[in-house]
mmCIF file of C-alpha atoms in Angstrom:
data_model
loop_
_atom_site.group_PDB
_atom_site.id
_atom_site.type_symbol
_atom_site.label_atom_id
_atom_site.label_comp_id
_atom_site.label_asym_id
_atom_site.label_seq_id
_atom_site.Cartn_x
_atom_site.Cartn_y
_atom_site.Cartn_z
ATOM 1 C CA MET M 16 2.835 -116.899 -3.509
ATOM 2 C CA THR M 17 2.170 -113.209 -3.210
ATOM 3 C CA ARG M 18 4.284 -110.980 -5.398
ATOM 4 C CA THR M 19 5.270 -107.676 -3.894
ATOM 5 C CA ALA M 20 4.480 -104.736 -6.137
ATOM 6 C CA PRO M 21 7.538 -102.831 -7.341
ATOM 7 C CA PRO M 22 8.126 -99.537 -5.540
ATOM 8 C CA VAL M 23 6.738 -96.466 -7.194
ATOM 9 C CA PRO M 24 9.612 -94.324 -8.494
ATOM 10 C CA VAL M 25 9.952 -91.078 -6.584
ATOM 11 C CA PRO M 26 10.883 -88.104 -8.743
ATOM 12 C CA ASP M 27 14.113 -86.291 -7.942
ATOM 13 C CA LEU M 28 12.502 -83.201 -6.485
ATOM 14 C CA SER M 29 15.803 -81.445 -5.810
ATOM 15 C CA ARG M 30 16.815 -81.836 -9.461
ATOM 16 C CA GLN M 31 13.453 -80.503 -10.617
ATOM 17 C CA ARG M 32 13.764 -77.501 -8.332
ATOM 18 C CA ARG M 33 17.288 -76.750 -9.546
ATOM 19 C CA ARG M 34 15.983 -76.824 -13.099
ATOM 20 C CA ALA M 35 13.122 -74.523 -12.131
ATOM 21 C CA LEU M 36 15.602 -72.120 -10.504
ATOM 22 C CA THR M 37 17.602 -72.071 -13.756
ATOM 23 C CA VAL M 38 14.440 -71.184 -15.684
ATOM 24 C CA LEU M 39 13.684 -68.445 -13.176
ATOM 25 C CA VAL M 40 17.190 -67.003 -13.586
ATOM 26 C CA ALA M 41 16.841 -66.980 -17.381
ATOM 27 C CA SER M 42 13.547 -65.118 -17.190
ATOM 28 C CA GLN M 43 15.101 -62.607 -14.772
ATOM 29 C CA ILE M 44 17.945 -61.837 -17.176
ATOM 30 C CA LEU M 45 15.428 -61.068 -19.909
ATOM 31 C CA GLY M 46 13.205 -59.075 -17.574
ATOM 32 C CA GLY M 47 16.174 -57.078 -16.299
ATOM 33 C CA ALA M 48 16.976 -55.956 -19.819
ATOM 34 C CA GLY M 49 13.409 -54.752 -20.257
ATOM 35 C CA MET M 50 13.302 -52.981 -16.908
ATOM 36 C CA ALA M 51 16.579 -51.078 -17.301
ATOM 37 C CA ALA M 52 16.063 -50.102 -20.916
ATOM 38 C CA GLY M 53 12.658 -48.622 -20.242
ATOM 39 C CA ILE M 54 13.483 -46.772 -17.023
ATOM 40 C CA THR M 55 16.613 -45.237 -18.560
ATOM 41 C CA VAL M 56 14.697 -43.069 -21.037
ATOM 42 C CA GLY M 57 11.260 -42.785 -19.413
ATOM 43 C CA ALA M 58 11.801 -39.255 -18.103
ATOM 44 C CA LEU M 59 13.393 -38.079 -21.365
ATOM 45 C CA LEU M 60 10.534 -39.460 -23.418
ATOM 46 C CA ALA M 61 7.919 -37.802 -21.193
ATOM 47 C CA GLN M 62 9.800 -34.497 -21.360
ATOM 48 C CA ASP M 63 9.977 -34.683 -25.154
ATOM 49 C CA LEU M 64 6.313 -35.547 -25.624
ATOM 50 C CA LEU M 65 4.883 -33.253 -22.941
ATOM 51 C CA GLY M 66 7.191 -30.375 -23.773
ATOM 52 C CA SER M 67 7.850 -29.586 -20.099
ATOM 53 C CA THR M 68 10.852 -30.247 -17.889
ATOM 54 C CA SER M 69 8.704 -29.918 -14.766
ATOM 55 C CA LEU M 70 6.651 -32.926 -15.869
ATOM 56 C CA ALA M 71 9.668 -35.130 -16.562
ATOM 57 C CA GLY M 72 9.308 -36.674 -13.104
ATOM 58 C CA LEU M 73 5.896 -38.117 -13.938
ATOM 59 C CA PRO M 74 7.292 -41.470 -15.157
ATOM 60 C CA ALA M 75 9.017 -42.092 -11.809
ATOM 61 C CA ALA M 76 5.772 -41.367 -9.962
ATOM 62 C CA LEU M 77 3.796 -43.599 -12.302
ATOM 63 C CA PHE M 78 6.357 -46.398 -11.913
ATOM 64 C CA ALA M 79 6.042 -46.204 -8.122
ATOM 65 C CA VAL M 80 2.238 -46.163 -8.052
ATOM 66 C CA GLY M 81 2.018 -48.878 -10.701
ATOM 67 C CA ALA M 82 4.564 -51.004 -8.838
ATOM 68 C CA ALA M 83 2.545 -50.736 -5.619
ATOM 69 C CA LEU M 84 -0.620 -51.891 -7.353
ATOM 70 C CA GLY M 85 1.243 -54.573 -9.266
ATOM 71 C CA ALA M 86 2.835 -55.979 -6.107
ATOM 72 C CA ALA M 87 -0.553 -56.271 -4.393
ATOM 73 C CA VAL M 88 -2.335 -57.854 -7.353
ATOM 74 C CA LEU M 89 0.475 -60.200 -8.375
ATOM 75 C CA GLY M 90 0.919 -61.322 -4.767
ATOM 76 C CA ARG M 91 -2.740 -62.348 -4.683
ATOM 77 C CA VAL M 92 -2.468 -64.087 -8.050
ATOM 78 C CA CYS M 93 0.576 -66.050 -6.893
ATOM 79 C CA GLN M 94 -1.262 -67.016 -3.709
ATOM 80 C CA ARG M 95 -4.334 -68.218 -5.554
ATOM 81 C CA PHE M 96 -2.846 -69.786 -8.669
ATOM 82 C CA GLY M 97 0.865 -70.278 -7.982
ATOM 83 C CA ARG M 98 4.073 -68.414 -8.743
ATOM 84 C CA ARG M 99 4.249 -69.458 -12.390
ATOM 85 C CA LEU M 100 1.001 -67.791 -13.375
ATOM 86 C CA GLY M 101 1.725 -64.721 -11.248
ATOM 87 C CA LEU M 102 5.159 -64.151 -12.779
ATOM 88 C CA LEU M 103 3.821 -64.934 -16.229
ATOM 89 C CA LEU M 104 1.077 -62.349 -15.788
ATOM 90 C CA GLY M 105 3.539 -59.758 -14.473
ATOM 91 C CA ASN M 106 5.879 -60.126 -17.437
ATOM 92 C CA GLY M 107 2.914 -60.011 -19.802
ATOM 93 C CA VAL M 108 1.654 -56.779 -18.219
ATOM 94 C CA ALA M 109 5.129 -55.230 -18.517
ATOM 95 C CA ALA M 110 5.280 -56.220 -22.198
ATOM 96 C CA LEU M 111 1.823 -54.724 -22.791
ATOM 97 C CA GLY M 112 2.821 -51.496 -21.061
ATOM 98 C CA SER M 113 6.021 -51.287 -23.102
ATOM 99 C CA ALA M 114 4.100 -51.700 -26.350
ATOM 100 C CA GLY M 115 1.649 -49.036 -25.187
ATOM 101 C CA VAL M 116 4.512 -46.595 -24.578
ATOM 102 C CA VAL M 117 5.781 -47.171 -28.112
ATOM 103 C CA ALA M 118 2.285 -46.627 -29.512
ATOM 104 C CA GLY M 119 1.779 -43.461 -27.445
ATOM 105 C CA ALA M 120 5.121 -42.054 -28.578
ATOM 106 C CA ALA M 121 4.456 -42.876 -32.227
ATOM 107 C CA ALA M 122 0.994 -41.267 -32.089
ATOM 108 C CA ARG M 123 2.261 -38.315 -29.984
ATOM 109 C CA TRP M 124 -0.600 -39.013 -27.568
ATOM 110 C CA PRO M 125 0.399 -38.087 -23.986
ATOM 111 C CA VAL M 126 -2.615 -39.746 -22.340
ATOM 112 C CA LEU M 127 -1.769 -43.112 -23.861
ATOM 113 C CA LEU M 128 1.901 -42.669 -23.012
ATOM 114 C CA LEU M 129 1.247 -41.941 -19.338
ATOM 115 C CA ALA M 130 -1.315 -44.729 -18.980
ATOM 116 C CA ALA M 131 1.125 -47.170 -20.581
ATOM 117 C CA LEU M 132 3.915 -46.052 -18.244
ATOM 118 C CA PHE M 133 1.645 -46.862 -15.305
ATOM 119 C CA VAL M 134 0.947 -50.351 -16.699
ATOM 120 C CA TYR M 135 4.653 -50.813 -17.401
ATOM 121 C CA GLY M 136 5.483 -49.933 -13.791
ATOM 122 C CA ALA M 137 2.922 -52.454 -12.530
ATOM 123 C CA GLY M 138 4.633 -55.187 -14.523
ATOM 124 C CA THR M 139 8.242 -54.335 -13.724
ATOM 125 C CA VAL M 140 7.706 -55.177 -10.046
ATOM 126 C CA THR M 141 7.810 -58.817 -11.186
ATOM 127 C CA GLY M 142 11.608 -58.681 -11.122
ATOM 128 C CA LEU M 143 11.694 -58.090 -7.371
ATOM 129 C CA LEU M 144 8.794 -60.427 -6.580
ATOM 130 C CA ALA M 145 10.675 -63.257 -8.296
ATOM 131 C CA ARG M 146 13.161 -63.363 -5.398
ATOM 132 C CA TYR M 147 10.415 -64.922 -3.297
ATOM 133 C CA ALA M 148 9.970 -67.646 -5.901
ATOM 134 C CA GLY M 149 13.685 -68.376 -5.684
ATOM 135 C CA ALA M 150 13.398 -68.761 -1.915
ATOM 136 C CA ASP M 151 10.461 -71.155 -2.388
ATOM 137 C CA LEU M 152 12.624 -73.422 -4.537
ATOM 138 C CA ALA M 153 15.256 -73.950 -1.843
ATOM 139 C CA PRO M 154 15.268 -75.708 1.522
ATOM 140 C CA PRO M 155 15.118 -73.390 4.558
ATOM 141 C CA GLU M 156 18.885 -73.430 4.996
ATOM 142 C CA GLY M 157 19.447 -72.312 1.384
ATOM 143 C CA ARG M 158 16.693 -69.746 0.864
ATOM 144 C CA GLY M 159 18.988 -66.755 1.163
ATOM 145 C CA ARG M 160 21.340 -67.955 -1.567
ATOM 146 C CA ALA M 161 18.464 -68.861 -3.875
ATOM 147 C CA ALA M 162 16.798 -65.461 -3.462
ATOM 148 C CA GLY M 163 20.160 -63.762 -3.940
ATOM 149 C CA THR M 164 20.827 -65.723 -7.126
ATOM 150 C CA VAL M 165 17.499 -64.659 -8.620
ATOM 151 C CA LEU M 166 18.108 -61.032 -7.652
ATOM 152 C CA PHE M 167 21.621 -61.159 -9.098
ATOM 153 C CA ALA M 168 20.263 -62.445 -12.428
ATOM 154 C CA LEU M 169 18.229 -59.258 -12.712
ATOM 155 C CA THR M 170 21.533 -57.347 -12.759
ATOM 156 C CA LEU M 171 22.835 -59.181 -15.808
ATOM 157 C CA GLY M 172 19.936 -57.997 -17.923
ATOM 158 C CA ALA M 173 19.948 -54.535 -16.356
ATOM 159 C CA VAL M 174 23.571 -54.031 -17.409
ATOM 160 C CA ALA M 175 22.910 -55.120 -20.980
ATOM 161 C CA GLY M 176 19.717 -53.105 -21.469
ATOM 162 C CA PRO M 177 21.094 -49.529 -21.400
ATOM 163 C CA ASN M 178 23.910 -50.508 -23.781
ATOM 164 C CA LEU M 179 21.276 -51.270 -26.424
ATOM 165 C CA ILE M 180 19.678 -47.822 -26.330
ATOM 166 C CA GLY M 181 21.541 -46.695 -29.442
ATOM 167 C CA PRO M 182 20.717 -49.697 -31.661
ATOM 168 C CA THR M 183 17.085 -49.835 -30.540
ATOM 169 C CA GLY M 184 16.750 -46.093 -31.164
ATOM 170 C CA THR M 185 18.022 -46.589 -34.700
ATOM 171 C CA LEU M 186 15.544 -49.405 -35.240
ATOM 172 C CA ALA M 187 12.689 -47.305 -33.893
ATOM 173 C CA HIS M 188 13.616 -44.411 -36.187
ATOM 174 C CA ALA M 189 13.642 -46.750 -39.177
ATOM 175 C CA TRP M 190 10.091 -47.810 -38.251
ATOM 176 C CA GLY M 191 8.900 -44.225 -37.967
ATOM 177 C CA VAL M 192 8.876 -44.210 -34.155
ATOM 178 C CA PRO M 193 10.731 -41.614 -32.003
ATOM 179 C CA ARG M 194 14.242 -42.768 -31.135
ATOM 180 C CA LEU M 195 13.611 -42.457 -27.414
ATOM 181 C CA ALA M 196 10.895 -45.104 -27.716
ATOM 182 C CA GLY M 197 13.459 -47.626 -28.984
ATOM 183 C CA PRO M 198 14.322 -49.031 -25.535
ATOM 184 C CA PHE M 199 10.643 -49.772 -24.972
ATOM 185 C CA LEU M 200 10.700 -51.885 -28.148
ATOM 186 C CA LEU M 201 13.461 -53.865 -26.449
ATOM 187 C CA ALA M 202 11.442 -53.966 -23.209
ATOM 188 C CA ALA M 203 8.366 -55.334 -24.996
ATOM 189 C CA ALA M 204 10.422 -58.070 -26.665
ATOM 190 C CA ALA M 205 12.371 -58.894 -23.479
ATOM 191 C CA TYR M 206 9.325 -59.197 -21.244
ATOM 192 C CA THR M 207 7.502 -61.274 -23.847
ATOM 193 C CA ALA M 208 10.491 -63.607 -24.064
ATOM 194 C CA ALA M 209 10.613 -63.847 -20.244
ATOM 195 C CA ALA M 210 6.946 -64.869 -20.183
ATOM 196 C CA LEU M 211 7.532 -67.450 -22.898
ATOM 197 C CA VAL M 212 10.394 -68.946 -20.897
ATOM 198 C CA LEU M 213 8.243 -69.294 -17.784
ATOM 199 C CA LEU M 214 5.135 -70.682 -19.464
ATOM 200 C CA PRO M 215 6.391 -74.121 -20.513
ATOM 201 C CA TRP M 216 9.423 -74.655 -18.288
ATOM 202 C CA LEU M 217 8.812 -73.352 -14.760
ATOM 203 C CA HIS M 218 7.937 -76.748 -13.246
ATOM 204 C CA PRO M 219 7.341 -77.565 -10.477
ATOM 205 C CA ASP M 220 5.669 -74.351 -9.450
ATOM 206 C CA PRO M 221 7.812 -72.773 -6.703
ATOM 207 C CA LEU M 222 4.788 -72.250 -4.468
ATOM 208 C CA GLY M 223 1.838 -73.993 -6.052
ATOM 209 C CA PRO M 224 -1.820 -73.026 -5.677
ATOM 210 C CA ALA M 225 -2.976 -72.460 -2.134
ATOM 211 C CA GLN M 226 -4.827 -75.415 -0.663
ATOM 212 C CA PRO M 227 -7.814 -74.963 1.630
ATOM 213 C CA GLN M 228 -6.761 -77.903 3.785
ATOM 214 C CA GLN M 229 -3.509 -79.039 5.304
ATOM 215 C CA PRO M 230 -2.186 -82.544 4.631
ATOM 216 C CA GLY M 231 -4.138 -85.122 6.564
ATOM 217 C CA GLY M 232 -7.405 -83.280 6.265
ATOM 218 C CA THR M 233 -6.781 -80.632 8.910
ATOM 219 C CA VAL M 234 -8.156 -77.242 8.105
ATOM 220 C CA ALA M 235 -5.939 -74.183 8.364
ATOM 221 C CA GLU M 236 -6.575 -72.078 11.436
ATOM 222 C CA PRO M 237 -8.862 -69.083 11.028
ATOM 223 C CA GLY M 238 -6.904 -65.930 10.417
ATOM 224 C CA ALA M 239 -3.983 -67.763 8.824
ATOM 225 C CA GLY M 240 -4.838 -66.545 5.336
ATOM 226 C CA PRO M 241 -3.857 -63.326 3.602
ATOM 227 C CA HIS M 242 -6.377 -61.337 5.657
ATOM 228 C CA GLY M 243 -5.585 -63.024 8.945
ATOM 229 C CA SER M 244 -3.384 -62.368 11.932
ATOM 230 C CA VAL M 245 -0.244 -63.476 10.115
ATOM 231 C CA ARG M 246 0.307 -59.838 9.104
ATOM 232 C CA SER M 247 1.056 -59.036 12.740
ATOM 233 C CA ALA M 248 3.424 -61.982 13.225
ATOM 234 C CA PRO M 249 6.783 -60.718 14.536
ATOM 235 C CA GLY M 250 8.798 -61.958 11.549
ATOM 236 C CA VAL M 251 6.451 -60.325 9.051
ATOM 237 C CA VAL M 252 6.378 -56.978 10.853
ATOM 238 C CA ILE M 253 10.142 -56.947 11.350
ATOM 239 C CA GLY M 254 10.972 -57.987 7.776
ATOM 240 C CA ALA M 255 8.562 -55.480 6.255
ATOM 241 C CA THR M 256 9.807 -52.648 8.496
ATOM 242 C CA VAL M 257 13.417 -53.359 7.555
ATOM 243 C CA MET M 258 12.728 -53.359 3.811
ATOM 244 C CA ILE M 259 10.427 -50.324 3.900
ATOM 245 C CA THR M 260 12.894 -48.244 5.924
ATOM 246 C CA ALA M 261 15.801 -49.193 3.667
ATOM 247 C CA GLN M 262 13.766 -48.321 0.565
ATOM 248 C CA LEU M 263 12.813 -44.930 1.983
ATOM 249 C CA VAL M 264 16.426 -44.107 2.886
ATOM 250 C CA MET M 265 17.889 -45.346 -0.381
ATOM 251 C CA ILE M 266 15.434 -43.535 -2.659
ATOM 252 C CA ALA M 267 15.695 -40.272 -0.726
ATOM 253 C CA VAL M 268 19.493 -40.106 -1.022
ATOM 254 C CA MET M 269 19.736 -41.529 -4.544
ATOM 255 C CA THR M 270 17.110 -39.147 -5.939
ATOM 256 C CA MET M 271 18.918 -36.003 -4.816
ATOM 257 C CA THR M 272 22.494 -37.102 -5.547
ATOM 258 C CA PRO M 273 22.341 -36.179 -9.268
ATOM 259 C CA VAL M 274 20.825 -32.802 -8.360
ATOM 260 C CA HIS M 275 23.551 -32.251 -5.768
ATOM 261 C CA MET M 276 26.299 -33.161 -8.225
ATOM 262 C CA THR M 277 25.066 -31.109 -11.175
ATOM 263 C CA GLY M 278 24.538 -28.172 -8.839
ATOM 264 C CA HIS M 279 28.263 -28.247 -8.083
ATOM 265 C CA GLY M 280 29.337 -28.353 -11.709
ATOM 266 C CA HIS M 281 29.724 -32.078 -12.358
ATOM 267 C CA ALA M 282 29.092 -33.291 -15.910
ATOM 268 C CA THR M 283 26.297 -35.712 -16.702
ATOM 269 C CA GLN M 284 28.913 -38.395 -17.444
ATOM 270 C CA ALA M 285 30.151 -38.209 -13.859
ATOM 271 C CA VAL M 286 26.602 -38.320 -12.525
ATOM 272 C CA GLY M 287 25.837 -41.327 -14.703
ATOM 273 C CA LEU M 288 28.936 -43.142 -13.437
ATOM 274 C CA VAL M 289 28.006 -42.605 -9.792
ATOM 275 C CA ILE M 290 24.422 -43.802 -10.324
ATOM 276 C CA ALA M 291 25.604 -46.798 -12.357
ATOM 277 C CA LEU M 292 27.928 -47.844 -9.536
ATOM 278 C CA HIS M 293 25.069 -47.417 -7.081
ATOM 279 C CA VAL M 294 22.693 -49.593 -9.111
ATOM 280 C CA GLY M 295 25.392 -52.241 -9.466
ATOM 281 C CA ALA M 296 25.907 -52.237 -5.701
ATOM 282 C CA MET M 297 22.159 -52.720 -5.205
ATOM 283 C CA PHE M 298 22.147 -56.080 -6.979
ATOM 284 C CA LEU M 299 25.663 -57.450 -7.541
ATOM 285 C CA PRO M 300 26.274 -58.405 -3.879
ATOM 286 C CA SER M 301 23.074 -60.475 -3.808
ATOM 287 C CA PRO M 302 24.735 -63.933 -3.817
ATOM 288 C CA LEU M 303 27.031 -62.926 -0.935
ATOM 289 C CA SER M 304 24.182 -61.283 0.989
ATOM 290 C CA GLY M 305 22.082 -64.408 0.506
ATOM 291 C CA LEU M 306 24.934 -66.574 1.783
ATOM 292 C CA LEU M 307 25.207 -64.370 4.874
ATOM 293 C CA VAL M 308 21.473 -64.760 5.479
ATOM 294 C CA ASP M 309 21.864 -68.540 5.435
ATOM 295 C CA ARG M 310 24.925 -68.462 7.685
ATOM 296 C CA ILE M 311 24.044 -65.876 10.352
ATOM 297 C CA GLY M 312 20.298 -65.329 9.890
ATOM 298 C CA GLY M 313 18.085 -62.636 8.442
ATOM 299 C CA ARG M 314 17.940 -60.589 11.664
ATOM 300 C CA ARG M 315 21.699 -60.099 11.896
ATOM 301 C CA VAL M 316 22.003 -59.305 8.204
ATOM 302 C CA ALA M 317 19.216 -56.750 8.520
ATOM 303 C CA ALA M 318 20.892 -55.165 11.557
ATOM 304 C CA THR M 319 24.139 -54.935 9.596
ATOM 305 C CA ALA M 320 22.241 -53.146 6.852
ATOM 306 C CA GLY M 321 21.344 -50.357 9.269
ATOM 307 C CA VAL M 322 25.020 -49.791 10.103
ATOM 308 C CA VAL M 323 26.024 -49.818 6.421
ATOM 309 C CA LEU M 324 23.267 -47.348 5.537
ATOM 310 C CA LEU M 325 24.432 -45.061 8.339
ATOM 311 C CA GLY M 326 27.933 -45.183 6.854
ATOM 312 C CA ALA M 327 26.488 -44.333 3.457
ATOM 313 C CA GLY M 328 24.569 -41.342 4.802
ATOM 314 C CA LEU M 329 27.555 -39.981 6.717
ATOM 315 C CA SER M 330 29.889 -40.517 3.751
ATOM 316 C CA ALA M 331 27.520 -38.754 1.351
ATOM 317 C CA GLY M 332 26.890 -35.892 3.752
ATOM 318 C CA LEU M 333 30.543 -35.295 4.641
ATOM 319 C CA ALA M 334 32.014 -35.861 1.163
ATOM 320 C CA PRO M 335 33.286 -32.687 -0.519
ATOM 321 C CA PRO M 336 30.835 -31.777 -3.288
ATOM 322 C CA THR M 337 33.745 -31.665 -5.748
ATOM 323 C CA SER M 338 34.839 -35.267 -5.081
ATOM 324 C CA VAL M 339 33.234 -37.732 -7.483
ATOM 325 C CA THR M 340 35.216 -40.578 -5.924
ATOM 326 C CA LEU M 341 33.916 -40.047 -2.392
ATOM 327 C CA LEU M 342 30.337 -39.544 -3.562
ATOM 328 C CA ALA M 343 30.606 -42.744 -5.606
ATOM 329 C CA CYS M 344 31.867 -44.646 -2.535
ATOM 330 C CA ALA M 345 28.936 -43.314 -0.522
ATOM 331 C CA LEU M 346 26.423 -44.392 -3.154
ATOM 332 C CA VAL M 347 28.026 -47.842 -3.382
ATOM 333 C CA LEU M 348 27.594 -48.224 0.389
ATOM 334 C CA LEU M 349 23.991 -47.082 -0.024
ATOM 335 C CA GLY M 350 23.366 -49.834 -2.577
ATOM 336 C CA VAL M 351 25.052 -52.519 -0.463
ATOM 337 C CA GLY M 352 23.049 -51.525 2.614
ATOM 338 C CA TRP M 353 19.798 -51.682 0.656
ATOM 339 C CA ASN M 354 20.715 -55.121 -0.681
ATOM 340 C CA LEU M 355 21.441 -56.464 2.816
ATOM 341 C CA ALA M 356 18.140 -55.083 4.103
ATOM 342 C CA LEU M 357 16.178 -56.483 1.171
ATOM 343 C CA LEU M 358 17.488 -60.029 1.490
ATOM 344 C CA GLY M 359 17.453 -59.991 5.287
ATOM 345 C CA GLY M 360 13.842 -58.778 5.296
ATOM 346 C CA THR M 361 12.893 -61.268 2.594
ATOM 347 C CA ALA M 362 14.208 -64.139 4.720
ATOM 348 C CA LEU M 363 12.356 -62.935 7.817
ATOM 349 C CA ILE M 364 9.025 -62.695 5.991
ATOM 350 C CA THR M 365 9.469 -66.006 4.195
ATOM 351 C CA ASP M 366 10.315 -67.855 7.394
ATOM 352 C CA ALA M 367 7.363 -66.293 9.263
ATOM 353 C CA THR M 368 4.728 -67.370 6.727
ATOM 354 C CA SER M 369 3.378 -70.640 5.414
ATOM 355 C CA ALA M 370 2.326 -71.654 1.921
ATOM 356 C CA GLU M 371 -1.297 -70.729 2.700
ATOM 357 C CA ASN M 372 -0.523 -67.036 3.082
ATOM 358 C CA ARG M 373 3.081 -66.442 1.986
ATOM 359 C CA ALA M 374 2.670 -64.923 -1.471
ATOM 360 C CA ALA M 375 -0.094 -62.514 -0.476
ATOM 361 C CA VAL M 376 1.818 -61.267 2.566
ATOM 362 C CA GLN M 377 5.013 -60.889 0.536
ATOM 363 C CA GLY M 378 3.122 -58.875 -2.055
ATOM 364 C CA LEU M 379 1.797 -56.543 0.631
ATOM 365 C CA ALA M 380 5.320 -56.050 1.995
ATOM 366 C CA ASP M 381 6.469 -54.974 -1.463
ATOM 367 C CA VAL M 382 3.493 -52.608 -1.675
ATOM 368 C CA GLY M 383 4.928 -50.947 1.423
ATOM 369 C CA MET M 384 8.323 -50.740 -0.260
ATOM 370 C CA SER M 385 6.826 -49.046 -3.317
ATOM 371 C CA ALA M 386 4.968 -46.552 -1.145
ATOM 372 C CA ALA M 387 8.160 -45.863 0.819
ATOM 373 C CA GLY M 388 10.057 -45.269 -2.401
ATOM 374 C CA ALA M 389 7.471 -42.769 -3.586
ATOM 375 C CA THR M 390 7.540 -41.045 -0.192
ATOM 376 C CA GLY M 391 11.322 -40.855 -0.174
ATOM 377 C CA GLY M 392 11.347 -39.310 -3.629
ATOM 378 C CA MET M 393 8.774 -36.674 -2.683
ATOM 379 C CA VAL M 394 10.291 -35.766 0.684
ATOM 380 C CA SER M 395 13.900 -35.618 -0.466
ATOM 381 C CA GLY M 396 13.427 -32.520 -2.628
ATOM 382 C CA PRO M 397 11.993 -30.214 0.056
ATOM 383 C CA VAL M 398 14.500 -31.428 2.672
ATOM 384 C CA ALA M 399 17.496 -30.973 0.382
ATOM 385 C CA GLY M 400 16.177 -27.647 -0.853
ATOM 386 C CA GLY M 401 15.551 -26.307 2.641
ATOM 387 C CA SER M 402 18.418 -27.800 4.643
ATOM 388 C CA GLY M 403 20.854 -29.021 2.011
ATOM 389 C CA TYR M 404 21.945 -32.382 0.643
ATOM 390 C CA PRO M 405 24.387 -33.137 3.520
ATOM 391 C CA VAL M 406 21.573 -32.820 6.073
ATOM 392 C CA LEU M 407 19.315 -35.073 3.971
ATOM 393 C CA ALA M 408 21.986 -37.766 3.597
ATOM 394 C CA MET M 409 23.033 -37.800 7.259
ATOM 395 C CA ALA M 410 19.441 -37.715 8.490
ATOM 396 C CA ALA M 411 18.598 -40.670 6.235
ATOM 397 C CA GLY M 412 21.569 -42.626 7.604
ATOM 398 C CA ALA M 413 20.568 -41.820 11.178
ATOM 399 C CA LEU M 414 17.017 -42.989 10.479
ATOM 400 C CA ALA M 415 18.323 -46.287 9.112
ATOM 401 C CA LEU M 416 20.470 -46.888 12.194
ATOM 402 C CA ALA M 417 17.709 -45.888 14.583
ATOM 403 C CA VAL M 418 15.048 -48.119 13.032
ATOM 404 C CA ILE M 419 16.566 -51.131 11.267
ATOM 405 C CA PRO M 420 18.911 -52.677 13.897
ATOM 406 C CA ALA M 421 16.492 -51.854 16.725
ATOM 407 C CA VAL M 422 13.627 -53.596 14.953
ATOM 408 C CA ALA M 423 15.675 -56.516 13.639
ATOM 409 C CA LEU M 424 17.209 -57.312 17.031
ATOM 410 C CA SER M 425 14.095 -56.619 19.070
ATOM 411 C CA LYS M 426 12.918 -59.072 21.723
ATOM 412 C CA ARG M 427 9.923 -60.018 19.570
ATOM 413 C CA GLY M 428 12.269 -60.864 16.725
ATOM 414 C CA ARG M 429 14.071 -63.409 18.909
ATOM 415 C CA SER M 430 10.895 -65.255 19.762
ATOM 416 C CA PRO M 431 10.319 -68.530 17.896
#
């Protein structure tokens, strides 16, 4: 009599992926603390060490350039070796850059400080790239919520980080390091802890290493890889255009708002409140935005983002310069519009790519976002200086409405 072999137990993949998403969220909370604490004092530290107010903008430029390079490199690493190693490497680079900033500040060595800020910027892009890993861990109908959850987790750490500037400054002073370098001590520890969380516990890998062959022995079509025609696929082009445009608009308006406010006599406390509300609006709505993506689709969410960004531009441009409340409302709308565009574009790119090319293409899309952010920061000053802040804000809103809904709802975007 033949005995039938017992069935091989099938692992509960959904439970494993939920556990991996929890690990990803924990690492994001830690990484958020490192990102916010470092960015908060980067300009002040550069100004103190370089002795020049005109050079205080160097950290922002170095963050942008470093983030562009980091997005490209980490996207390739994720594609080749999986998300776990890519995110681990990104957090490790951010920790190394943070430690380098502390060393440069302690030695009063500007070259080391600036080089370390560049490395730090390359690593901090990990926080945004992790949203793609969250989408990988969910079924197609739940990708928006998963990406939104990961993005929201970044907010929790970002809120805690700046509140620790005082204690970390005291600790740095006790160790013979400038007080302003204290937040980078926190950043080094936070990013190291984030890497240590990912190393043993992020299983299964959200993406996994790219395979040269499809299941069943079929070889992927030529041009389907990172260098292939997938870059011109409608979903990729549309998603990238939406995110890049939103980044350009958001950075341009946000960069000049503090200048506009201080120029009309507002105290730094009021400026800080408005920017804090803006940053909160960039990330806090992520779970709701992700839910909308799952319910109505990335294209409609992206189109909505264009309308919201137009409202933000008009509100900022028409608000009386003396009204902190109205400027704060405008900047909150700006953050919400950016969030909708980011998650809508993320969904479009994710759905338009396969595992063989997804991470590399996503990394290139974020390179475009970093370049757009740098462009927005550079262009906003001359425009505001020549035509005024209201013209800048309303022109940015008009650009968002002209580009984002038109691209998102284009005929190519409706094609399967």
